[in-house]
mmCIF file of C-alpha atoms and ligand atoms in Angstrom:
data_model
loop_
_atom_site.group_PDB
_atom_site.id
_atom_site.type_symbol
_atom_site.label_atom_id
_atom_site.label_comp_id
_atom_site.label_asym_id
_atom_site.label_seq_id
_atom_site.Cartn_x
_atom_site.Cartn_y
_atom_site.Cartn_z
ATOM 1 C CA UNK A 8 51.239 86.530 136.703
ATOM 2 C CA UNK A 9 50.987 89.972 138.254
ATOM 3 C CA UNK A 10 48.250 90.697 141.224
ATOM 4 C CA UNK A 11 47.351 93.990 141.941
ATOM 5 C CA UNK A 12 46.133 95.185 145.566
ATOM 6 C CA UNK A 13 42.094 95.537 144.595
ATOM 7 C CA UNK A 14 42.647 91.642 143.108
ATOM 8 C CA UNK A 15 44.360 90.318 145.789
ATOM 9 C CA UNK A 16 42.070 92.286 148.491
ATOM 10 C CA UNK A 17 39.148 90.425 147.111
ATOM 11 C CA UNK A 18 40.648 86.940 147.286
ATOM 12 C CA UNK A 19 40.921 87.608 151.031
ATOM 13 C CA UNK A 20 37.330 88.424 151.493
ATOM 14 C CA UNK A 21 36.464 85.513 149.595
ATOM 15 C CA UNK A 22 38.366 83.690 152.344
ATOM 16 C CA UNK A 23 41.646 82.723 150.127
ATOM 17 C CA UNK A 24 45.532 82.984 150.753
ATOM 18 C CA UNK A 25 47.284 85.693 149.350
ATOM 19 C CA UNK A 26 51.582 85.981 149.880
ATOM 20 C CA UNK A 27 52.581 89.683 150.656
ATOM 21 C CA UNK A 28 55.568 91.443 151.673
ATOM 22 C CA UNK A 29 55.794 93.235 155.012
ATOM 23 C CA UNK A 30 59.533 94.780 156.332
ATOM 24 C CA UNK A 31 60.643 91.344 158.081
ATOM 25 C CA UNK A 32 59.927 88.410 155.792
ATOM 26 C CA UNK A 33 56.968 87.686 153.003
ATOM 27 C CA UNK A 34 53.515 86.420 154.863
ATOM 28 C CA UNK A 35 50.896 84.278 153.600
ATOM 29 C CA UNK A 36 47.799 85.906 154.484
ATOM 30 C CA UNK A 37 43.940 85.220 155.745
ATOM 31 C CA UNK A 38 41.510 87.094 156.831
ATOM 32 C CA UNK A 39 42.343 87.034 160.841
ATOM 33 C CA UNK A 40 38.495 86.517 161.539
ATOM 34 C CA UNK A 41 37.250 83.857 159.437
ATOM 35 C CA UNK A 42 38.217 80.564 161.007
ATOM 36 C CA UNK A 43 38.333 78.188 157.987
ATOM 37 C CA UNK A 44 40.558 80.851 156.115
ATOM 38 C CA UNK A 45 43.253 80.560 158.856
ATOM 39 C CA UNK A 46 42.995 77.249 158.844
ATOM 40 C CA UNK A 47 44.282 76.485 155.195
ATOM 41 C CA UNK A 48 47.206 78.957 155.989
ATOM 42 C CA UNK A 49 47.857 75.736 158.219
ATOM 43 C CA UNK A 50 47.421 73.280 155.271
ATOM 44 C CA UNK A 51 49.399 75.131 152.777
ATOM 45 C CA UNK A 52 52.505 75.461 155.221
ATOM 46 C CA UNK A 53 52.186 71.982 156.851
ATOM 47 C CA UNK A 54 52.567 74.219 160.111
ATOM 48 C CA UNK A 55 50.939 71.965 162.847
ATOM 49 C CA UNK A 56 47.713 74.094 164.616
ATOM 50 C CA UNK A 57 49.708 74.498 168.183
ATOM 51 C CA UNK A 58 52.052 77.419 166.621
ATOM 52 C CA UNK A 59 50.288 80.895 166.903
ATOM 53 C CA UNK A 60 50.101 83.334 164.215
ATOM 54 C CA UNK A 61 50.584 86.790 164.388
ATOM 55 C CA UNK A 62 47.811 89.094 163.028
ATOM 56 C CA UNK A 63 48.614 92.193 160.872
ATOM 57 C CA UNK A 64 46.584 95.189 161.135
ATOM 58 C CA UNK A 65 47.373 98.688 159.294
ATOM 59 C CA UNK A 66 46.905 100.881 162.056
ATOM 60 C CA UNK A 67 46.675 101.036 166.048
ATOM 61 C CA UNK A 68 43.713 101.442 166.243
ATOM 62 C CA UNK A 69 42.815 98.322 163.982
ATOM 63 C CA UNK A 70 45.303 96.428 166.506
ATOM 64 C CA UNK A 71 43.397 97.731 169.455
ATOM 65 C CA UNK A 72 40.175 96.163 168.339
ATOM 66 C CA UNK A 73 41.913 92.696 168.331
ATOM 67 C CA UNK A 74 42.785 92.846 171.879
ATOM 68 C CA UNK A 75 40.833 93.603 175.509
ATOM 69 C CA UNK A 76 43.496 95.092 176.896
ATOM 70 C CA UNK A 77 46.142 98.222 176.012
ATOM 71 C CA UNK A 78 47.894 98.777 179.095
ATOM 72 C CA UNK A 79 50.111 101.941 178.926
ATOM 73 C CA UNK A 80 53.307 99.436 177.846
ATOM 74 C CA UNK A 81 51.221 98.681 174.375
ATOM 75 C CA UNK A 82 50.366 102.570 173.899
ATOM 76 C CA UNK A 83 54.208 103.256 174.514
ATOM 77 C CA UNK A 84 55.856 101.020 172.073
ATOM 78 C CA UNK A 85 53.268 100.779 169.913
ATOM 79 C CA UNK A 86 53.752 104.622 169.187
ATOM 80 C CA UNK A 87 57.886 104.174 169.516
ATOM 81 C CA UNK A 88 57.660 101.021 167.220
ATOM 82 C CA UNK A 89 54.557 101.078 164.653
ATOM 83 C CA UNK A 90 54.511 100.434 161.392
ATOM 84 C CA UNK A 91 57.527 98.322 162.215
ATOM 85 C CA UNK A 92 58.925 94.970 163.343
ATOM 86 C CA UNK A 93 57.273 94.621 166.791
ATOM 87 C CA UNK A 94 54.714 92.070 167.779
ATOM 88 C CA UNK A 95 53.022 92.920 170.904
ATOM 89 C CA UNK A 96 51.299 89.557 172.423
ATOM 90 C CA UNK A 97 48.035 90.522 174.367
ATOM 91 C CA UNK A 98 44.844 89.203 175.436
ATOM 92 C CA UNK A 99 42.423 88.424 172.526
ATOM 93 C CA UNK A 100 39.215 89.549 171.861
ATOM 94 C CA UNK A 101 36.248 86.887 171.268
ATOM 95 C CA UNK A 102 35.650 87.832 167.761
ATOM 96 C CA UNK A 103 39.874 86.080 166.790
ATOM 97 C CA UNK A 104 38.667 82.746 166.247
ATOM 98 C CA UNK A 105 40.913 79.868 168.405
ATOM 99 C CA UNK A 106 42.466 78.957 165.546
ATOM 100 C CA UNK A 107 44.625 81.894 165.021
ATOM 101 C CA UNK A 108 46.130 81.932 168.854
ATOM 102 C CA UNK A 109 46.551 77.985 168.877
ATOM 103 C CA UNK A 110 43.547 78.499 171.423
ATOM 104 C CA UNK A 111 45.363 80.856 173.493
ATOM 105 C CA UNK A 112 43.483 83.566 175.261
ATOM 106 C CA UNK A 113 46.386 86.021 173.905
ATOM 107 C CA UNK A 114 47.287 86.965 170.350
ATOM 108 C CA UNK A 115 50.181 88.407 168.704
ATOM 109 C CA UNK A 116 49.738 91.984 166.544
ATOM 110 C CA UNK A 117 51.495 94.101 164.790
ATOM 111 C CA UNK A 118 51.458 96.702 162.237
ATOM 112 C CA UNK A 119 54.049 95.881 159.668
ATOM 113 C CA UNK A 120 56.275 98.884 157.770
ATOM 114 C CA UNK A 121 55.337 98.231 154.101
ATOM 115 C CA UNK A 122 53.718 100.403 152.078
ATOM 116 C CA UNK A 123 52.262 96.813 150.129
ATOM 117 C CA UNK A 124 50.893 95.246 153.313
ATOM 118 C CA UNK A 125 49.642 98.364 154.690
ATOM 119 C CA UNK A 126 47.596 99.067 151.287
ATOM 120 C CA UNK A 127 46.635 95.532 151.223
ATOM 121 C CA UNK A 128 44.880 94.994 155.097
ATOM 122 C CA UNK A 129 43.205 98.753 154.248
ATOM 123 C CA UNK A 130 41.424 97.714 151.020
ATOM 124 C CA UNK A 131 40.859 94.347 152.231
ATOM 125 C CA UNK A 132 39.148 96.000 155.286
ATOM 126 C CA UNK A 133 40.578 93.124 157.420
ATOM 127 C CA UNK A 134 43.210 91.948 159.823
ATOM 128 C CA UNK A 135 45.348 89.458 158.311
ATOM 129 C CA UNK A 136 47.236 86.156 159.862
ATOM 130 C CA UNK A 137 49.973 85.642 157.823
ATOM 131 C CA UNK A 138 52.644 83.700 159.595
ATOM 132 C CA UNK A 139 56.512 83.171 156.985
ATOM 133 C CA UNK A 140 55.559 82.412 153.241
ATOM 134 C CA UNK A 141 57.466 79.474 153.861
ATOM 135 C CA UNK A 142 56.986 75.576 154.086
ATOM 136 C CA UNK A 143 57.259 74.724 157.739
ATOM 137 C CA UNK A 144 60.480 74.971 159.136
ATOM 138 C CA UNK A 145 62.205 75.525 155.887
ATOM 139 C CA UNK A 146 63.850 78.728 154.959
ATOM 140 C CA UNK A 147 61.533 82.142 155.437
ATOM 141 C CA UNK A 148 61.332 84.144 152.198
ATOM 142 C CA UNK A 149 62.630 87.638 151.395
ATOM 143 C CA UNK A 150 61.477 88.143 148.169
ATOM 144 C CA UNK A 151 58.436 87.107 146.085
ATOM 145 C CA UNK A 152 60.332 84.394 144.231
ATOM 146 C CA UNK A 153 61.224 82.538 147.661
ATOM 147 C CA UNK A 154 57.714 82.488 148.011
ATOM 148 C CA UNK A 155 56.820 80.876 144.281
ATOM 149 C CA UNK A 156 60.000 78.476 144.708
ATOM 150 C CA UNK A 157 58.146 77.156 148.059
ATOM 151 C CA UNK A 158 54.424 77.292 146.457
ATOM 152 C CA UNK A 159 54.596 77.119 142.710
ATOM 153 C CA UNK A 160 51.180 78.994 141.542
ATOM 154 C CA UNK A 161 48.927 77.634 144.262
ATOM 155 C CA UNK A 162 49.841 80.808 146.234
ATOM 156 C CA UNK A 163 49.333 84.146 144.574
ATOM 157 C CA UNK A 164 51.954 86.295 145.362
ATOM 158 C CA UNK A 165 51.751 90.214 146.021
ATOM 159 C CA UNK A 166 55.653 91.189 144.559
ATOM 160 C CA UNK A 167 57.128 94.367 146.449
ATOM 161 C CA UNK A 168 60.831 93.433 146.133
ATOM 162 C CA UNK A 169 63.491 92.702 148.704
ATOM 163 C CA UNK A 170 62.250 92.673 152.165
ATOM 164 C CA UNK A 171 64.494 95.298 154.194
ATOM 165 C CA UNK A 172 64.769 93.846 157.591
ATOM 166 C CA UNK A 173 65.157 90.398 156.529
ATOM 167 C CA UNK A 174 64.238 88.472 159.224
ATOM 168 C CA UNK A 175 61.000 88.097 161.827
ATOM 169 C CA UNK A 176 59.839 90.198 164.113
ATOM 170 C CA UNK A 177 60.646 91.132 167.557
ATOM 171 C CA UNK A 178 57.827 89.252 169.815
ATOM 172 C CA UNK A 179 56.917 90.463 173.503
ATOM 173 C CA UNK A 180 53.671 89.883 175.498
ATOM 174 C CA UNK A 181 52.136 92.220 177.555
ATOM 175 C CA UNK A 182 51.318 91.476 181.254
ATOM 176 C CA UNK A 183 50.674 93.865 184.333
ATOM 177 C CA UNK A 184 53.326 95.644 183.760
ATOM 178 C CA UNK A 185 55.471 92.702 182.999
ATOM 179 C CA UNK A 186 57.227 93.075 179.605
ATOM 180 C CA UNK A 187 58.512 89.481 178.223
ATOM 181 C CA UNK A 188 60.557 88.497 175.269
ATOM 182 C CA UNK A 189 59.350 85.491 173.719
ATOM 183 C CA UNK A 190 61.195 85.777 170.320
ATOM 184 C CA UNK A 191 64.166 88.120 169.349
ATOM 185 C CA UNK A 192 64.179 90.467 166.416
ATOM 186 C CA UNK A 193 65.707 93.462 165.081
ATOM 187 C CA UNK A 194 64.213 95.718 168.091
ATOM 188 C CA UNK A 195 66.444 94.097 171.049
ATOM 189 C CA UNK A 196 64.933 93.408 174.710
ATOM 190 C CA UNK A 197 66.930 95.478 176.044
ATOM 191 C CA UNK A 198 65.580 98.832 173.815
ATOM 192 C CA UNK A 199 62.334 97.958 174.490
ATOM 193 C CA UNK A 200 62.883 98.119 178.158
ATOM 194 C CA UNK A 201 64.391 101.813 178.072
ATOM 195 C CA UNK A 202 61.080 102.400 175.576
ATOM 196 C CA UNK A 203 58.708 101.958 178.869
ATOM 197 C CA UNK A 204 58.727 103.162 181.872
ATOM 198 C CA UNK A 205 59.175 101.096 184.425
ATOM 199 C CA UNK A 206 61.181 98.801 182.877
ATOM 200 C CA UNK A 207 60.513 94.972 182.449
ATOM 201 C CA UNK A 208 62.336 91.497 183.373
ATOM 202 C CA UNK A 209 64.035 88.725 180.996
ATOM 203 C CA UNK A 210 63.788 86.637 177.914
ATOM 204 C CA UNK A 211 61.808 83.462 177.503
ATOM 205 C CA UNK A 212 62.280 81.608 173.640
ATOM 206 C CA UNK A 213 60.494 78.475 173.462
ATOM 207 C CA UNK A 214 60.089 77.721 170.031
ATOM 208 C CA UNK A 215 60.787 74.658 167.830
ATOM 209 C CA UNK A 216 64.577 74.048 168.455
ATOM 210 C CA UNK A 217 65.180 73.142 164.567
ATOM 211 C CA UNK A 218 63.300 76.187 162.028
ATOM 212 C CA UNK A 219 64.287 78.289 159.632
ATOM 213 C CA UNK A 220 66.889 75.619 157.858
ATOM 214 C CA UNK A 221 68.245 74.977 154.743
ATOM 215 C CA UNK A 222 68.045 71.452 153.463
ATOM 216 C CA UNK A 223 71.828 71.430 152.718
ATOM 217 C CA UNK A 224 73.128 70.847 156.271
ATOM 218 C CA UNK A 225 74.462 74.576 158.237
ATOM 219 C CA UNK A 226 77.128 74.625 161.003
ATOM 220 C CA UNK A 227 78.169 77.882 162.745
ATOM 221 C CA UNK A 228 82.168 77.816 163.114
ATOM 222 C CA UNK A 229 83.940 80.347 165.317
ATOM 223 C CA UNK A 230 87.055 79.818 163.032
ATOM 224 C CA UNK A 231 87.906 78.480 159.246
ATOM 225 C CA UNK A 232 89.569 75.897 160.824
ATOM 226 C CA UNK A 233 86.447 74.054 162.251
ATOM 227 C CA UNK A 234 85.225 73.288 158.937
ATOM 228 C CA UNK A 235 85.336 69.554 158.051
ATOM 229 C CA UNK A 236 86.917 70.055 154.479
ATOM 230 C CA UNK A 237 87.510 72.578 151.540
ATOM 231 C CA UNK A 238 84.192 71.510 149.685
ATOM 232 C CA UNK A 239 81.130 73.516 150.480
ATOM 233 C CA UNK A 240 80.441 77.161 150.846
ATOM 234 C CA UNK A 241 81.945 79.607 153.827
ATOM 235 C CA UNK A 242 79.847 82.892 154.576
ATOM 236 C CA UNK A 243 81.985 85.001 156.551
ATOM 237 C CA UNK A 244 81.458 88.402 158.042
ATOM 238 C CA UNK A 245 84.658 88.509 159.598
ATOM 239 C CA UNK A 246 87.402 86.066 159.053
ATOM 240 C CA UNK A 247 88.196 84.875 155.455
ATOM 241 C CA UNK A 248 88.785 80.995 154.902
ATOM 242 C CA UNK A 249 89.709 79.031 152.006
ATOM 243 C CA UNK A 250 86.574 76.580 150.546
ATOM 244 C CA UNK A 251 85.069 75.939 147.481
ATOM 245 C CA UNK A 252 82.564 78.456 147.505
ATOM 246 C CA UNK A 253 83.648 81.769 149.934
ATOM 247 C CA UNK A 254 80.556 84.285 150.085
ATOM 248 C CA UNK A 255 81.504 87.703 152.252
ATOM 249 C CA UNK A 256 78.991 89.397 154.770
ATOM 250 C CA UNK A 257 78.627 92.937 155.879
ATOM 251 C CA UNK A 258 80.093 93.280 159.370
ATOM 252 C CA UNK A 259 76.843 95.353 160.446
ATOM 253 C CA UNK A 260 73.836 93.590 162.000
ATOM 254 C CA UNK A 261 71.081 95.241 159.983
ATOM 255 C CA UNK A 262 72.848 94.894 156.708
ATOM 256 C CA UNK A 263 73.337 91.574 157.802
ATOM 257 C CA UNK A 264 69.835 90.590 158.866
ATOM 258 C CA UNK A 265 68.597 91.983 155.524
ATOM 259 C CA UNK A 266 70.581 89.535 153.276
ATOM 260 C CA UNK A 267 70.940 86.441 155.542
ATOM 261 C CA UNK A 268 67.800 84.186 154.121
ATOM 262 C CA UNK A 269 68.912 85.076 150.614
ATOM 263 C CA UNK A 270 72.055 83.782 151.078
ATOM 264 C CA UNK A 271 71.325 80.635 152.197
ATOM 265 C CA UNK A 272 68.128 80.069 149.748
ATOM 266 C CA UNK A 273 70.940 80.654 147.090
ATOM 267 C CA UNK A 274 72.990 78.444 148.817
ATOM 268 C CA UNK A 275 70.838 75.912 149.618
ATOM 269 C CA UNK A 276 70.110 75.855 145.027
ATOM 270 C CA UNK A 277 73.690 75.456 144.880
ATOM 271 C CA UNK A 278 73.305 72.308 146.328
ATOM 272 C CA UNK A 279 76.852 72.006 148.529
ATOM 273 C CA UNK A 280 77.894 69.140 150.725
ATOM 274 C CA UNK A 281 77.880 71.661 153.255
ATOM 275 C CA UNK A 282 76.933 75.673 154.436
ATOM 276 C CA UNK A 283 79.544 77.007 157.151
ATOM 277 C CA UNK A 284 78.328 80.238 158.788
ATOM 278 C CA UNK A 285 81.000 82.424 161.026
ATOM 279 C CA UNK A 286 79.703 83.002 164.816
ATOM 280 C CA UNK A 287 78.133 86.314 165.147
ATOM 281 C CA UNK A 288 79.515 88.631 167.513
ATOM 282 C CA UNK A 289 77.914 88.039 170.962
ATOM 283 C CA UNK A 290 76.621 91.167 171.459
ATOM 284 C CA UNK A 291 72.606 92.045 171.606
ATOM 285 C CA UNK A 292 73.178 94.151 168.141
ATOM 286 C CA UNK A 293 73.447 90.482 166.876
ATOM 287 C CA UNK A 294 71.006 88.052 169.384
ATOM 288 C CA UNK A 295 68.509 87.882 166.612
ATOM 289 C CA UNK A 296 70.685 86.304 164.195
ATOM 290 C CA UNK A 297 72.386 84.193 166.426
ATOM 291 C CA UNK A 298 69.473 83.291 167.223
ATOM 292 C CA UNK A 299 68.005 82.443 163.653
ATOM 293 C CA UNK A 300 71.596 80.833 162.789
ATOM 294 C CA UNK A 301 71.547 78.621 165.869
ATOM 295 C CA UNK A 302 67.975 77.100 164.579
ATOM 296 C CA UNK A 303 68.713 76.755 161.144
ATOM 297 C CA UNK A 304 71.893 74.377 162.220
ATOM 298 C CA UNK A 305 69.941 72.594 164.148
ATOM 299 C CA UNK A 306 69.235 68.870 163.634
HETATM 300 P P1 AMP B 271 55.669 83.358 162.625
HETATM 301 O O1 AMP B 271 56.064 81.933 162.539
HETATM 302 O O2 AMP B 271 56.669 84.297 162.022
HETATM 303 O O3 AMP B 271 54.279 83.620 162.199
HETATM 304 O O4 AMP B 271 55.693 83.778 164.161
HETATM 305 C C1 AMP B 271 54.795 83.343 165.100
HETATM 306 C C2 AMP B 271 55.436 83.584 166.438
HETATM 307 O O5 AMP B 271 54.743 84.616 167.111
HETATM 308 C C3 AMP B 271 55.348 82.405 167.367
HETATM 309 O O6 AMP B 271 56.429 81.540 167.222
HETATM 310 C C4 AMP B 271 55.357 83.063 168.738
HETATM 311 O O7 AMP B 271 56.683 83.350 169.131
HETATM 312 C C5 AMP B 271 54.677 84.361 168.491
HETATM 313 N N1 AMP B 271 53.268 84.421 168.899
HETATM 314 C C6 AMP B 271 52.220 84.699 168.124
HETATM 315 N N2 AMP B 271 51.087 84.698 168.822
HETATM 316 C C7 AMP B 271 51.411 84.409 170.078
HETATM 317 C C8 AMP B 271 50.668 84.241 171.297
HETATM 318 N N3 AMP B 271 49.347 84.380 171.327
HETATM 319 N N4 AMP B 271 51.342 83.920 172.392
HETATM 320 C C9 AMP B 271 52.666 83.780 172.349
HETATM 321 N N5 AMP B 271 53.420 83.919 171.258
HETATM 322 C C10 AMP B 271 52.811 84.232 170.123
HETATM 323 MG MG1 MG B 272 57.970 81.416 160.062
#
């Protein structure tokens, strides 16, 4: 079943979900202004209504008309960053219905680096929430089969091949001059800082402890040695160990960011007892994935 662009456009007027790729991860889209849309985005994912989504727009200026405010610290990394992996989280205008922030007064944009989403949002002629293609908390896709493995046919799927950055985006809100990090990505803090003049203070998660998992239970080990026995599957980047099932990582961040959710979706079909991961380095080249590999062990 292939979708093209004009097909899958109109199923978003009409106020349906549509899966598409962007450069992180694959989203599952609605129209950003129609409030019962949004809300089977919701449904589909079993994603409880407290969890904001981030709204995709294919230009700046389409992101500007989502927000009241662009202080100079939007302008400058929207223009460093955009299209690209960057959610900037400012306060909303009244047409985003409450829905969409979890009835925040601030929302989360972006304009995502994919030629497919960026086509999409311009022929649909609308902003689009799409939060991960995913079932909540499980695994977020990176390619359009993830996505029909997690929604059968209920979900038609725009297919534009492996994501490249592999995992979500960078998230920071916007406030007088106060820069915060409320979710790492690709784009570290501490480049964003140097992006704006003056620079900004420290990082704040606070997100759901357990997310992004596999259902075959993941421990991080910092050698071989910590892993309980020789019969599930070792992804190293580093340091080599002897199991059943041995899988080898690039030693660079990006290359590994771009292949980490595969792995473990294949993984997690493979059905072992267990998944070891190696620590990452702990360096801020590598905070994102620590960060995504410290939720998906988590019980
Ligand atoms: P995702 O699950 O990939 O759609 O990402 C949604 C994430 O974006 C949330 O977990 C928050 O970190 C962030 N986010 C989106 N909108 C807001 C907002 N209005 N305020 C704070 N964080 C937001
Ligand atoms: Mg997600």
């Amino acid at each position: 079943m292939s979708l093209s662009i004009k097909e899958a456009a109109q199923i978003l007027r009409d106020g349906g979900l549509v899966a598409f790729p962007t450069e992180t991860v694959y989203g599952l889209g609605a129209n950003a202004l129609d409030a019962s849309a949004v809300a089977k985005i919701f449904e589909t994912k079993g994603r409880p209504q407290s969890s904001p989504l981030i709204v995709h727009a294919s230009s700046i200026a389409m992101a500007r008309s989502l927000v009241t405010e662009w202080p100079r610290e939007a302008k400058e990394l929207a223009q460093r960053w955009w299209p690209g992996p960057l959610t900037l989280v400012l306060p909303k205008a009244a047409h985003i219905p409450d829905i969409v922030t979890a009835g925040l007064p601030t929302v989360g944009v972006r304009v995502p680096a994919h030629p497919v989403a960026l086509e999409l949002i311009e022929a649909a002629g609308l902003p689009l929430a799409a939060p991960s293609a995913n079932r909540f908390k499980e695994l977020s896709p990176t390619t359009a089969a993830h996505v029909r493995a997690a929604f059968g046919d209920i979900i038609p799927v725009l297919d534009g091949g492996p994501t490249l950055v592999g995992i979500e985006s960078t998230v920071v809100s916007i406030a007088v001059g106060k820069i915060t990090l409320l979710r790492p990505g690709m784009i570290a803090l501490g480049e964003i800082e140097q992006a704006v003049t003056p620079a900004g203070p420290h990082p704040s998660p606070g997100m759901h402890e357990r997310h992004y998992s596999p259902r075959t239970p993941l421990l991080i080990v910092n050698t071989p040695s910590e892993m309980p026995d020789r019969r599930g599957a070792y992804v190293w980047w580093n340091t080599s160990g002897l199991t059943a099932r041995s899988l080898r990582m690039p030693d660079d961040p990006i290359a590994y960011a771009r292949r980490i959710y595969s792995v473990l979706h294949d993984l997690d079909e493979e059905n072992w007892p267990w998944i070891a991961v190696e620590a990452p380095p702990d360096t801020s080249g590598w905070a994102a994935i620590a960060d995504r590999l410290k939720r998906a062990a988590s019980k």
